[in-house]
Coordinates of C-alpha atoms in Angstrom, one line a residue:
M1 CA -0.2 -0.2 0.2
V2 CA 2.1 3.4 -0.7
S3 CA 2.1 5.4 2.1
H4 CA 4.2 8.1 0.3
P5 CA 5.4 10.1 -3.8
L6 CA 7.8 8.4 -3.4
D7 CA 7.2 5.0 -2.4
S8 CA 9.6 3.2 -5.2
L9 CA 6.6 1.3 -7.6
S10 CA 5.1 -1.9 -6.6
A11 CA 4.7 -5.5 -8.9
A12 CA 0.8 -4.3 -9.2
E13 CA 2.1 -1.5 -11.0
I14 CA 4.5 -1.9 -13.2
S15 CA 1.9 -4.3 -14.3
A16 CA -0.6 -1.7 -14.2
T17 CA 1.8 0.7 -16.6
A18 CA 2.1 -2.2 -19.4
A19 CA -1.2 -3.5 -19.2
L20 CA -2.4 1.0 -19.9
L21 CA -0.2 0.5 -23.2
A22 CA -0.7 -3.1 -24.0
R23 CA -5.0 -1.4 -23.9
D24 CA -3.6 2.1 -25.4
K25 CA -1.1 1.4 -28.2
Q26 CA -1.1 -2.3 -28.9
I27 CA 2.0 -3.2 -26.9
D28 CA 2.7 -6.4 -28.0
G29 CA 5.2 -9.2 -28.3
G30 CA 7.3 -7.3 -30.9
W31 CA 8.2 -5.0 -28.0
R32 CA 10.9 -5.1 -25.8
Y33 CA 10.2 -2.7 -21.6
A34 CA 14.1 -0.7 -21.7
S35 CA 12.6 0.5 -18.2
I36 CA 9.9 1.0 -16.3
I37 CA 10.6 3.2 -13.2
L38 CA 8.0 5.8 -10.8
Q39 CA 8.2 9.5 -11.9
E40 CA 9.3 10.9 -9.2
P41 CA 6.8 13.6 -8.4
L42 CA 9.1 17.4 -9.0
K43 CA 10.2 17.8 -5.8
T44 CA 8.8 20.9 -4.9
E45 CA 5.4 18.8 -5.0
V46 CA 7.3 16.0 -2.3
Q47 CA 8.5 18.8 0.0
A48 CA 4.6 20.4 -0.1
W49 CA 3.2 16.6 0.4
N50 CA 1.9 15.8 4.1
D51 CA 0.8 12.7 5.0
G52 CA -2.7 12.2 4.7
D53 CA -2.7 14.1 1.4
E54 CA -2.9 13.1 -2.1
I55 CA -0.8 11.0 -4.2
V56 CA -1.1 10.2 -7.6
R57 CA 1.1 7.9 -8.1
R58 CA 2.4 8.2 -12.7
S59 CA 5.1 5.3 -14.2
F60 CA 8.0 6.2 -16.5
A61 CA 8.5 3.7 -19.2
V62 CA 10.8 2.8 -22.2
L63 CA 10.2 0.5 -24.7
W64 CA 11.3 0.4 -28.4
N65 CA 10.3 -1.7 -31.2
K66 CA 11.8 -4.9 -32.4
Q67 CA 11.2 -4.9 -35.7
S68 CA 11.1 -0.6 -36.4
N69 CA 13.8 -0.4 -33.8
A70 CA 12.0 3.6 -32.8
V71 CA 11.7 4.1 -29.3
Y72 CA 9.6 4.9 -26.8
E73 CA 9.0 7.2 -24.1
A74 CA 5.7 6.9 -21.9
V75 CA 4.3 8.1 -19.0
V76 CA 1.8 6.6 -17.1
N77 CA -1.0 8.4 -15.0
L78 CA -1.8 5.0 -12.4
T79 CA -3.9 7.0 -10.6
E80 CA -6.2 7.9 -13.2
G81 CA -5.6 4.6 -15.1
A82 CA -4.6 7.5 -18.4
I83 CA -1.0 7.4 -20.8
E84 CA -0.8 11.1 -20.2
D85 CA 2.5 10.6 -22.0
W86 CA 4.0 9.0 -25.5
T87 CA 6.5 10.8 -27.4
H88 CA 9.1 8.5 -29.5
R89 CA 13.0 9.5 -29.2
P90 CA 15.6 9.1 -32.7
G91 CA 18.7 7.9 -33.0
V92 CA 18.5 6.7 -29.0
T93 CA 19.7 3.7 -28.1
P94 CA 18.2 2.0 -25.0
N95 CA 19.6 0.3 -22.0
F96 CA 19.9 -3.4 -22.5
T97 CA 18.7 -5.7 -19.9
V98 CA 18.9 -9.3 -18.6
D99 CA 16.6 -10.9 -20.5
E100 CA 18.4 -9.6 -23.5
Y101 CA 21.5 -11.1 -22.7
H102 CA 19.8 -14.7 -21.1
D103 CA 18.6 -14.8 -25.3
C104 CA 22.3 -13.5 -27.3
D105 CA 23.7 -16.9 -24.9
V106 CA 20.2 -19.4 -26.5
A107 CA 21.6 -18.3 -29.8
L108 CA 24.5 -17.7 -30.9
R109 CA 25.0 -21.8 -28.8
Q110 CA 22.5 -22.5 -31.9
N111 CA 24.0 -21.0 -34.7
P112 CA 26.0 -22.9 -37.3
A113 CA 28.5 -20.3 -38.3
V114 CA 29.2 -19.6 -34.7
R115 CA 29.1 -23.4 -34.2
S116 CA 32.0 -24.0 -37.5
V117 CA 33.8 -21.1 -36.9
L118 CA 34.3 -23.2 -32.5
D119 CA 34.6 -26.8 -33.5
A120 CA 37.5 -25.2 -35.6
R121 CA 39.4 -24.3 -33.0
G122 CA 38.3 -27.0 -31.2
I123 CA 35.6 -25.8 -28.6
D124 CA 32.6 -27.7 -27.1
P125 CA 30.2 -24.7 -27.5
E126 CA 28.4 -26.7 -25.1
L127 CA 31.4 -24.9 -21.9
V128 CA 31.4 -22.0 -23.9
L129 CA 29.1 -18.2 -21.4
F130 CA 28.5 -16.1 -24.8
D131 CA 29.8 -12.2 -22.5
L132 CA 27.3 -9.5 -24.5
W133 CA 28.7 -5.9 -24.4
T134 CA 26.9 -2.8 -25.4
Y135 CA 29.0 0.3 -27.9
G136 CA 30.2 3.4 -28.2
N137 CA 29.3 5.1 -31.4
E138 CA 32.3 5.3 -32.1
V139 CA 34.1 2.2 -32.6
M140 CA 30.9 0.1 -34.1
P141 CA 31.6 -0.9 -37.7
P142 CA 29.6 2.4 -39.3
Q143 CA 27.3 0.2 -41.7
W144 CA 24.9 -0.7 -38.3
R145 CA 25.1 2.4 -36.9
D146 CA 21.0 2.7 -36.8
R147 CA 21.3 -1.3 -35.4
R148 CA 20.5 -1.9 -31.3
L149 CA 24.7 -3.7 -32.3
G150 CA 25.5 -5.7 -29.5
W151 CA 29.5 -7.2 -29.7
V152 CA 30.0 -10.7 -27.9
D153 CA 32.9 -12.0 -25.9
I154 CA 33.6 -15.7 -25.8
W155 CA 35.1 -17.6 -23.5
S156 CA 35.8 -21.7 -22.4
R157 CA 35.0 -23.4 -19.7
A158 CA 37.7 -26.2 -18.6
T159 CA 35.0 -28.1 -17.2
P160 CA 31.2 -27.6 -17.3
N161 CA 31.5 -25.7 -13.4
G162 CA 34.3 -24.9 -13.8
N163 CA 35.0 -21.1 -14.1
P164 CA 34.2 -19.6 -16.7
Y165 CA 36.1 -16.9 -17.2
A166 CA 39.2 -18.9 -16.3
H167 CA 40.2 -19.3 -20.7
P168 CA 38.7 -16.4 -22.9
V169 CA 38.5 -16.7 -26.8
S170 CA 41.2 -14.1 -27.8
G171 CA 40.9 -13.2 -31.5
L172 CA 37.3 -13.6 -32.1
K173 CA 34.7 -12.0 -31.6
I174 CA 31.0 -12.0 -33.0
I175 CA 28.8 -8.6 -33.7
V176 CA 25.0 -9.2 -33.4
D177 CA 21.8 -7.1 -34.0
V178 CA 20.7 -7.7 -30.8
N179 CA 16.9 -7.2 -32.4
S180 CA 17.2 -9.2 -35.1
M181 CA 20.0 -12.6 -32.9
E182 CA 21.3 -12.1 -36.7
V183 CA 24.9 -12.9 -36.7
L184 CA 26.2 -9.6 -38.5
Q185 CA 29.3 -10.6 -38.3
I186 CA 32.6 -12.6 -37.0
D187 CA 35.7 -11.3 -36.0
D188 CA 38.5 -13.4 -36.2
G189 CA 41.2 -11.2 -35.3
H190 CA 44.0 -14.0 -34.7
D191 CA 43.7 -17.2 -32.2
R192 CA 46.0 -17.8 -29.1
G193 CA 45.0 -20.7 -28.2
F194 CA 44.7 -21.4 -24.4
P195 CA 48.0 -21.4 -22.1
E196 CA 47.6 -24.2 -19.3
V197 CA 46.6 -21.7 -16.6
D198 CA 45.6 -21.3 -12.3
A199 CA 42.2 -20.5 -13.0
E200 CA 40.8 -21.7 -10.4
Y201 CA 39.3 -20.4 -7.4
V202 CA 36.3 -23.4 -6.0
P203 CA 37.7 -25.1 -2.9
E204 CA 36.9 -29.3 -4.8
L205 CA 38.2 -27.3 -8.2
R206 CA 41.1 -26.1 -6.6
G207 CA 41.8 -30.1 -4.6
E208 CA 42.5 -27.8 -1.6
P209 CA 40.8 -28.3 2.3
E210 CA 39.0 -25.1 3.3
R211 CA 41.0 -24.1 6.6
Q212 CA 40.2 -25.6 9.8
D213 CA 42.2 -23.0 11.8
L214 CA 39.2 -20.6 12.4
K215 CA 36.8 -20.3 15.6
P216 CA 33.4 -19.4 14.9
L217 CA 32.6 -15.0 14.6
D218 CA 28.6 -14.7 15.6
I219 CA 26.8 -11.3 16.4
V220 CA 23.6 -11.2 18.1
Q221 CA 21.6 -9.4 19.1
P222 CA 19.1 -10.6 21.8
D223 CA 16.9 -8.1 22.2
G224 CA 16.8 -6.6 18.7
V225 CA 17.7 -3.9 16.5
S226 CA 17.8 -0.7 17.3
F227 CA 16.1 0.2 13.7
D228 CA 12.1 0.9 12.6
I229 CA 10.7 0.5 9.4
E230 CA 7.8 1.4 8.1
G231 CA 6.3 2.0 5.2
S232 CA 9.5 2.9 2.7
R233 CA 10.6 5.3 6.1
L234 CA 13.8 4.5 8.2
R235 CA 15.4 5.4 12.5
W236 CA 18.0 4.8 13.6
Q237 CA 18.6 6.6 15.9
D238 CA 19.3 10.7 15.1
W239 CA 18.5 9.7 11.4
E240 CA 15.9 9.3 8.7
F241 CA 14.7 8.2 5.6
R242 CA 13.3 7.5 2.8
L243 CA 14.7 4.0 0.9
G244 CA 13.6 3.7 -3.1
F245 CA 14.9 1.0 -5.3
N246 CA 14.2 1.2 -9.1
Y247 CA 16.2 0.0 -12.1
R248 CA 19.1 1.9 -12.8
E249 CA 20.5 3.8 -9.8
G250 CA 20.4 0.9 -7.1
P251 CA 19.6 2.0 -3.7
V252 CA 18.9 5.3 -4.1
I253 CA 18.1 7.1 -0.2
Y254 CA 15.5 10.2 0.0
Q255 CA 14.9 13.0 2.7
V256 CA 18.1 12.2 5.1
K257 CA 17.2 14.4 8.1
F258 CA 18.8 14.1 11.7
K259 CA 17.0 15.1 14.9
D260 CA 18.1 17.6 16.5
G261 CA 17.4 18.5 19.7
D262 CA 12.9 18.4 19.3
E263 CA 14.1 19.4 15.1
Y264 CA 14.1 16.7 12.0
R265 CA 17.3 19.0 9.8
D266 CA 17.5 18.7 6.6
V267 CA 20.5 17.1 4.9
A268 CA 19.5 16.3 1.5
Y269 CA 16.8 15.2 -0.9
R270 CA 18.4 12.2 -2.9
M271 CA 21.6 10.3 -2.5
S272 CA 22.7 7.3 -4.9
L273 CA 25.0 6.4 -7.3
A274 CA 24.3 8.0 -11.1
E275 CA 26.6 5.9 -13.3
M276 CA 29.6 3.6 -13.5
I277 CA 32.0 3.9 -15.7
V278 CA 34.7 0.5 -16.6
P279 CA 36.7 1.5 -19.4
Y280 CA 39.8 -0.5 -20.2
R281 CA 42.8 1.0 -21.3
D282 CA 44.4 -1.8 -24.1
S283 CA 44.0 -0.6 -27.2
S284 CA 44.5 -4.2 -28.7
F285 CA 41.7 -5.8 -30.2
D286 CA 40.5 -8.5 -27.9
H287 CA 39.8 -4.8 -25.7
Y288 CA 39.9 -1.6 -27.9
R289 CA 35.6 -2.1 -27.9
R290 CA 35.4 -2.6 -23.5
T291 CA 34.1 0.8 -22.4
A292 CA 31.2 -0.1 -19.7
F293 CA 28.8 2.3 -18.6
D294 CA 27.1 0.1 -15.6
I295 CA 24.3 1.6 -13.8
G296 CA 23.4 3.7 -17.8
E297 CA 23.2 1.1 -20.5
W298 CA 22.8 -1.9 -17.8
G299 CA 20.9 -0.9 -15.2
F300 CA 22.4 -1.5 -11.7
G301 CA 19.8 -2.8 -10.2
Y302 CA 19.0 -5.2 -12.9
M303 CA 22.2 -7.0 -11.7
C304 CA 21.6 -6.7 -8.0
T305 CA 21.8 -9.8 -6.7
S306 CA 19.1 -12.9 -4.3
L307 CA 21.8 -11.5 -0.5
E308 CA 22.4 -14.5 2.3
L309 CA 22.7 -14.2 5.5
G310 CA 25.5 -15.2 7.1
C311 CA 27.6 -15.5 4.3
D312 CA 26.3 -11.4 2.6
C313 CA 25.5 -10.0 5.6
L314 CA 26.1 -10.7 9.2
G315 CA 23.9 -10.2 12.1
E316 CA 20.7 -9.3 13.0
I317 CA 19.4 -9.0 9.4
T318 CA 15.9 -6.9 8.5
Y319 CA 16.6 -7.7 4.2
L320 CA 14.4 -5.9 1.4
D321 CA 12.7 -6.8 -1.9
G322 CA 13.8 -5.5 -4.6
V323 CA 10.7 -5.4 -7.8
L324 CA 12.2 -5.2 -11.6
P325 CA 10.5 -5.9 -14.7
N326 CA 10.9 -7.7 -17.1
T327 CA 11.6 -7.0 -21.1
A328 CA 7.5 -8.2 -21.9
G329 CA 6.8 -5.5 -18.9
E330 CA 6.2 -7.9 -16.3
P331 CA 7.1 -7.0 -12.3
V332 CA 10.3 -9.3 -11.3
V333 CA 10.5 -10.0 -6.6
T334 CA 14.8 -10.2 -6.2
K335 CA 14.0 -11.4 -3.0
N336 CA 15.9 -9.5 -0.4
V337 CA 17.9 -7.0 -2.7
I338 CA 18.5 -5.1 -0.1
C339 CA 20.1 -5.8 3.3
L340 CA 19.7 -3.5 6.7
H341 CA 22.0 -4.1 9.8
E342 CA 23.9 -2.6 12.6
E343 CA 27.6 -2.7 13.3
D344 CA 30.3 -2.6 15.7
D345 CA 32.8 -0.1 14.6
A346 CA 35.4 0.0 17.5
V347 CA 35.4 3.4 19.3
L348 CA 33.2 5.7 19.7
W349 CA 34.5 8.9 21.4
K350 CA 37.8 7.9 24.2
H351 CA 40.2 9.5 26.6
V352 CA 41.8 8.4 29.1
D353 CA 42.1 11.1 32.7
P354 CA 44.6 10.5 35.4
D355 CA 42.4 11.2 37.7
A356 CA 38.7 11.3 36.1
G357 CA 39.2 7.9 35.0
T358 CA 38.1 6.5 30.9
E359 CA 35.5 7.2 29.4
V360 CA 34.4 5.3 26.2
R361 CA 31.7 4.5 23.5
R362 CA 31.9 2.1 21.4
M363 CA 30.7 3.4 17.6
R364 CA 28.3 1.8 16.3
R365 CA 26.8 3.1 12.2
F366 CA 23.4 1.1 10.1
V367 CA 24.4 0.1 6.7
V368 CA 21.8 -0.4 4.2
S369 CA 24.2 -2.1 1.5
V370 CA 23.1 -4.2 -2.2
H371 CA 25.7 -6.6 -3.9
A372 CA 25.6 -6.7 -7.6
T373 CA 27.8 -9.2 -10.2
V374 CA 27.9 -7.3 -13.5
A375 CA 29.1 -10.2 -15.6
N376 CA 33.0 -11.3 -14.0
Y377 CA 32.9 -9.0 -10.8
E378 CA 31.5 -7.9 -7.9
Y379 CA 30.2 -3.9 -6.6
L380 CA 29.0 -4.2 -3.3
V381 CA 27.6 -1.1 -1.8
Y382 CA 27.5 -0.3 1.7
W383 CA 25.7 3.2 2.3
R384 CA 26.2 4.0 6.5
F385 CA 24.7 6.0 9.1
Y386 CA 26.4 6.9 12.0
P387 CA 26.1 8.8 15.4
D388 CA 28.0 11.4 14.8
G389 CA 26.3 13.2 12.4
N390 CA 28.8 10.8 9.1
I391 CA 27.6 10.0 6.1
E392 CA 29.9 7.7 4.5
C393 CA 29.1 5.4 1.3
E394 CA 31.9 2.5 0.2
I395 CA 31.6 0.2 -2.5
R396 CA 33.6 -2.7 -2.9
A397 CA 34.5 -4.3 -6.4
T398 CA 35.7 -7.7 -6.1
G399 CA 34.7 -10.9 -8.9
I400 CA 36.9 -11.7 -11.9
M401 CA 39.9 -10.0 -13.7
V402 CA 39.6 -10.3 -17.6
S403 CA 42.5 -11.9 -18.8
T404 CA 44.1 -11.8 -22.1
P405 CA 46.5 -15.0 -23.6
M406 CA 49.5 -13.2 -24.5
E407 CA 51.7 -15.2 -28.0
D408 CA 55.0 -16.2 -25.5
E409 CA 56.0 -16.1 -21.5
T410 CA 57.5 -13.3 -20.8
A411 CA 57.4 -11.2 -17.2
T412 CA 55.4 -7.8 -18.6
H413 CA 52.6 -6.7 -20.2
P414 CA 52.5 -2.9 -22.0
T415 CA 48.9 -2.1 -20.5
G416 CA 48.6 -5.2 -17.9
T417 CA 50.3 -6.8 -15.7
V418 CA 50.9 -10.9 -16.2
I419 CA 48.7 -12.9 -13.9
D420 CA 49.8 -16.7 -14.8
R421 CA 51.5 -18.1 -17.5
R422 CA 50.4 -16.5 -20.9
T423 CA 48.6 -14.3 -19.3
Y424 CA 47.6 -9.8 -18.8
A425 CA 45.2 -8.4 -17.0
P426 CA 44.5 -5.5 -19.2
H427 CA 44.4 -2.0 -17.0
H428 CA 41.5 -0.2 -16.3
Q429 CA 39.6 2.1 -14.5
H430 CA 35.9 2.0 -12.4
F431 CA 34.9 5.4 -12.2
L432 CA 31.5 5.9 -9.5
V433 CA 29.9 9.1 -9.9
A434 CA 27.2 9.7 -7.5
R435 CA 24.1 12.4 -7.6
L436 CA 24.4 14.2 -3.9
D437 CA 21.2 16.3 -3.3
L438 CA 22.0 17.7 -0.5
D439 CA 19.4 20.3 1.1
V440 CA 21.9 21.1 4.7
D441 CA 19.0 23.0 6.6
G442 CA 16.8 23.4 3.7
E443 CA 17.3 23.8 -0.6
R444 CA 19.2 27.0 0.3
N445 CA 23.0 25.7 -0.1
T446 CA 26.2 27.9 -1.9
V447 CA 29.0 25.2 -1.9
V448 CA 32.6 26.3 -1.0
E449 CA 35.8 25.0 -2.7
S450 CA 38.5 24.5 0.7
D451 CA 42.0 24.9 0.6
S452 CA 44.5 23.9 3.3
L453 CA 47.7 26.6 2.2
P454 CA 50.6 27.2 4.7
A455 CA 50.3 30.5 5.6
P456 CA 54.8 32.3 4.4
I457 CA 57.4 32.6 7.2
S458 CA 57.2 36.6 8.5
D459 CA 57.1 38.4 11.7
A460 CA 54.0 37.4 12.7
N461 CA 54.8 33.5 11.2
P462 CA 57.9 33.8 12.3
Y463 CA 58.6 29.8 12.2
G464 CA 55.8 29.0 9.8
L465 CA 53.7 26.8 11.9
D466 CA 50.5 28.8 10.0
L467 CA 48.5 27.3 8.6
N468 CA 44.6 28.5 6.7
T469 CA 42.0 27.2 5.3
R470 CA 40.8 29.6 2.2
G471 CA 37.6 29.1 0.4
T472 CA 36.0 30.0 -2.7
V473 CA 32.2 30.1 -3.8
I474 CA 31.9 27.2 -6.2
S475 CA 29.0 30.3 -7.3
S476 CA 28.4 29.6 -11.0
E477 CA 27.9 26.6 -14.5
K478 CA 31.1 28.7 -15.8
D479 CA 33.4 26.6 -12.7
A480 CA 31.2 23.0 -11.8
G481 CA 33.7 20.8 -13.0
R482 CA 36.5 21.4 -9.9
L483 CA 39.8 19.1 -9.2
F484 CA 41.1 17.5 -6.0
S485 CA 44.0 19.0 -5.1
W486 CA 46.3 16.6 -2.4
E487 CA 49.0 19.3 -1.8
R488 CA 46.1 21.6 -1.2
Q489 CA 44.0 18.7 1.5
R490 CA 41.1 20.0 -1.1
A491 CA 37.4 19.8 0.4
W492 CA 33.9 21.0 -1.1
K493 CA 31.0 22.3 1.8
V494 CA 27.7 22.4 1.0
Q495 CA 27.1 25.2 3.4
N496 CA 23.9 27.4 4.0
P497 CA 24.3 31.0 4.4
N498 CA 20.9 31.6 5.7
R499 CA 21.1 29.6 8.9
L500 CA 24.2 30.0 11.4
N501 CA 25.7 27.7 14.4
A502 CA 26.3 28.6 17.5
W503 CA 30.2 30.5 17.0
G504 CA 28.3 32.9 14.8
A505 CA 29.4 30.3 10.6
P506 CA 26.8 28.8 8.3
T507 CA 25.3 25.8 8.5
A508 CA 27.2 22.6 6.8
Y509 CA 28.1 19.5 5.6
K510 CA 31.1 18.6 4.2
L511 CA 32.8 16.0 0.7
V512 CA 35.3 14.9 2.1
P513 CA 37.2 13.8 -0.8
T514 CA 38.7 10.0 -1.1
G515 CA 39.6 7.7 -3.9
S516 CA 39.6 10.3 -6.9
F517 CA 42.4 9.9 -10.1
P518 CA 41.5 12.1 -12.7
A519 CA 40.8 10.8 -16.2
M520 CA 44.6 10.3 -17.9
F521 CA 43.0 10.6 -21.2
D522 CA 43.6 12.7 -24.2
E523 CA 42.0 16.0 -25.0
A524 CA 41.3 14.4 -28.2
S525 CA 39.8 10.8 -26.7
P526 CA 36.3 10.0 -27.8
I527 CA 36.2 8.1 -25.2
L528 CA 36.9 11.1 -22.6
R529 CA 33.9 12.6 -25.1
R530 CA 30.9 10.7 -25.0
N531 CA 31.4 10.9 -20.6
P532 CA 33.3 13.9 -19.8
V533 CA 32.1 13.8 -16.4
I534 CA 35.3 11.7 -15.4
G535 CA 37.2 14.8 -16.1
N536 CA 36.5 16.5 -13.1
T537 CA 36.8 15.0 -9.2
L538 CA 34.2 16.7 -8.5
W539 CA 30.9 18.9 -10.7
V540 CA 27.9 21.0 -8.9
T541 CA 24.9 21.5 -11.3
Q542 CA 21.3 24.6 -9.8
H543 CA 18.7 21.8 -9.0
H544 CA 16.2 21.0 -12.4
D545 CA 14.2 17.6 -11.8
T546 CA 15.6 15.4 -15.1
E547 CA 19.0 16.0 -14.8
M548 CA 19.7 13.2 -13.9
W549 CA 22.2 10.9 -15.5
P550 CA 25.4 12.2 -16.1
A551 CA 26.4 10.3 -18.8
G552 CA 23.7 11.6 -21.3
D553 CA 19.7 9.8 -20.5
Y554 CA 21.0 6.9 -22.8
P555 CA 24.8 6.5 -23.1
T556 CA 24.4 3.1 -24.4
Q557 CA 26.6 3.7 -28.3
S558 CA 26.3 6.9 -27.8
A559 CA 28.9 9.5 -28.7
N560 CA 28.5 13.0 -26.7
D561 CA 26.3 13.0 -23.4
L562 CA 24.7 16.3 -25.5
D563 CA 21.5 14.4 -24.4
N564 CA 20.7 15.5 -21.5
G565 CA 24.1 15.4 -19.8
M566 CA 26.9 17.0 -17.9
T567 CA 27.9 19.0 -20.3
A568 CA 24.3 20.9 -21.7
W569 CA 23.6 21.6 -18.0
I570 CA 26.1 23.6 -17.3
A571 CA 25.7 25.3 -20.9
D572 CA 23.6 27.9 -19.3
D573 CA 26.1 28.7 -16.8
E574 CA 23.1 28.6 -14.2
N575 CA 24.0 30.8 -10.6
L576 CA 24.6 28.1 -7.6
V577 CA 24.5 30.2 -4.7
D578 CA 22.5 30.6 -2.2
T579 CA 20.0 28.0 -4.2
D580 CA 19.3 24.1 -5.2
V581 CA 22.8 22.0 -6.4
V582 CA 23.5 18.9 -6.5
L583 CA 26.6 17.6 -6.0
W584 CA 28.0 15.0 -8.9
Y585 CA 31.1 13.4 -6.9
V586 CA 33.3 11.2 -8.8
F587 CA 35.6 8.9 -7.7
G588 CA 36.4 4.9 -8.4
I589 CA 39.4 2.8 -8.9
H590 CA 42.0 2.2 -10.5
H591 CA 42.8 -0.8 -11.2
I592 CA 46.9 -0.7 -12.3
T593 CA 46.2 -5.0 -12.1
R594 CA 47.7 -7.4 -9.9
A595 CA 48.9 -11.7 -9.6
E596 CA 46.9 -11.1 -6.4
D597 CA 43.4 -10.7 -7.9
W598 CA 43.8 -14.3 -9.7
P599 CA 41.5 -16.2 -10.3
I600 CA 39.2 -14.4 -7.8
M601 CA 39.8 -11.0 -6.3
P602 CA 40.0 -9.7 -1.9
V603 CA 37.3 -7.2 -2.3
D604 CA 39.7 -3.9 -3.9
K605 CA 37.7 -0.5 -0.9
V606 CA 37.3 3.6 -1.6
S607 CA 34.9 5.2 -0.1
F608 CA 33.6 9.6 0.2
T609 CA 32.2 11.0 3.3
L610 CA 30.4 13.8 4.0
K611 CA 30.5 15.4 7.4
P612 CA 29.0 17.5 9.1
F613 CA 31.2 21.4 9.6
G614 CA 29.6 23.3 12.2
F615 CA 26.2 22.2 11.4
F616 CA 25.1 21.6 15.4
D617 CA 27.2 23.4 17.9
R618 CA 29.5 20.2 18.8
N619 CA 29.9 16.6 18.9
P620 CA 26.2 15.4 18.4
S621 CA 27.0 11.5 20.1
L622 CA 27.3 12.7 23.4
D623 CA 24.3 11.1 24.0
A624 CA 25.9 7.5 23.4
P625 CA 25.4 5.4 26.6
R626 CA 28.0 3.8 28.2
S627 CA 28.8 0.5 27.8
K628 CA 28.4 -3.0 29.9
P629 CA 31.1 -4.8 29.8
K630 CA 32.8 -8.5 28.7
G631 CA 33.9 -11.5 28.4
D632 CA 37.8 -11.6 31.2
S633 CA 37.3 -7.7 32.1
C634 CA 37.8 -6.8 36.0
C635 CA 34.0 -5.5 36.9
A636 CA 32.7 -8.1 33.9
D637 CA 30.3 -8.6 36.6
G638 CA 29.3 -5.0 36.9
T639 CA 31.3 -4.0 39.8
C640 CA 34.7 -3.2 39.3
T641 CA 37.7 -4.7 41.7
C642 CA 40.9 -2.3 40.4
E643 CA 42.0 0.6 41.4
H644 CA 41.5 2.4 37.6

């Protein structure tokens, strides 16, 4: 039952969307749905809405005709049972879908020409994985740029249950019309065979036992959890926010507030991951096509998997299901796709006073997490809320690296690392773009770039000790793109100039940048032209409800981001002072591959933090409770018996 305008679409609403389009637009099996998503009300409407007010529910659908490749967008009024808008979008390609990925695998496995070329290499088609990828415009064969075009990587298992990414079929790619599954071309560049690699990671296949020297580690909360869920609203300690889930972003954090005394104060309106761009930095035959826009081209939510208690999540867990459409417009439920739980995180604050004794408080944090499998990679996303007002977003990457056979045994490779016999893994980058619509004590905010600078030696600073900070107001969108400076320990504060703390400073939250790195592309590169958002660490734009996807609404087969992407947004040079602003933070993993990442990669972690900076008048976690001592302690029974 819908209780708030931002509640995600239910299974019934997805079905109703497809039914109305079938009735009024004759949508049938000749069409595919790329997506059906909540058409979020305007931000101003949501902010004005109160409990008990009417909720008008709308969905937004993207679908295309498989025969003509014509793409349409539909806005469906679910409350009225009517189609409000039906728009043809020529020249764009919607995201690829999980259904197409599986259909392509089935079609190629049965294709005589494909089976023939595999047979010529001595490869059993039943042991093959056909891995469908999307194209960027620049690397597409020109004669097929008007098609829904995919290219297919081929991998071979050593055994029916073996690692599918252990043995790449080098020098062989298949170009496919994904609407008809017609094989347009078999691109046969070379054959380097299958090196003898140590590529299995499951103990049974490796013939190695699991270690037996670890004792059980259990997380128990005998009195239950400390958070409360009502509909899409969550409350934990002083935090309150709403949680959504959609095909493109996965989890979305809405209307984040912190209770300060009797007041729930605004921190953010909407936070999510808006794009993930993974270019492989290797121009060879096997990799020049390999640049993935995992959020825009496939949909992060579609890739999120069901979580397991005790393996993916440990402790007292509350799970939420995800409901998304398939390409027929039918709802599909992924059970336990979102994990909610509390974690211990060592010490929150501590001081040892030689006279008064020790005061120490444990840190506890609330975590919203999802795990997504994107072909060979897994991405684990954690949004964490802390009692001191901090918000952290951490991404962990694991899974299996793309590997490539070499002609000869060698210890090095110019664009990768040798990880096994006659095998290298190409270097690549994972750029993530977080969309952060912060509303610090309301919508009227200003972003200030904060640099730390040493003062020159002078009569007033004879030892060169003075360290000053300098703030630069990002005043308009001509200055929207900002770079991190290590030398100046640069950070960015979102201030509310209309509200001061007790000490006369504007209340603010600070974006603490970590995991940022330069794009390292030539300015003339078509890869950079396709997604210039990765060229800066941070972008600041004025809020518009329609500005959601920094690489464009439709990055699949795109040449640039002019279809409602960052370049288009900042062209009008809008004001950014004392207004509603959105931050776009670019961070990620610069993956110089290593042997220790093979045959399966231990998690690589990257994160950023939003920290209150003058938002409170003092430490907001002073009320954290003392913990009862446990275990081998002089006061485990509650009575201290030592001189401390």
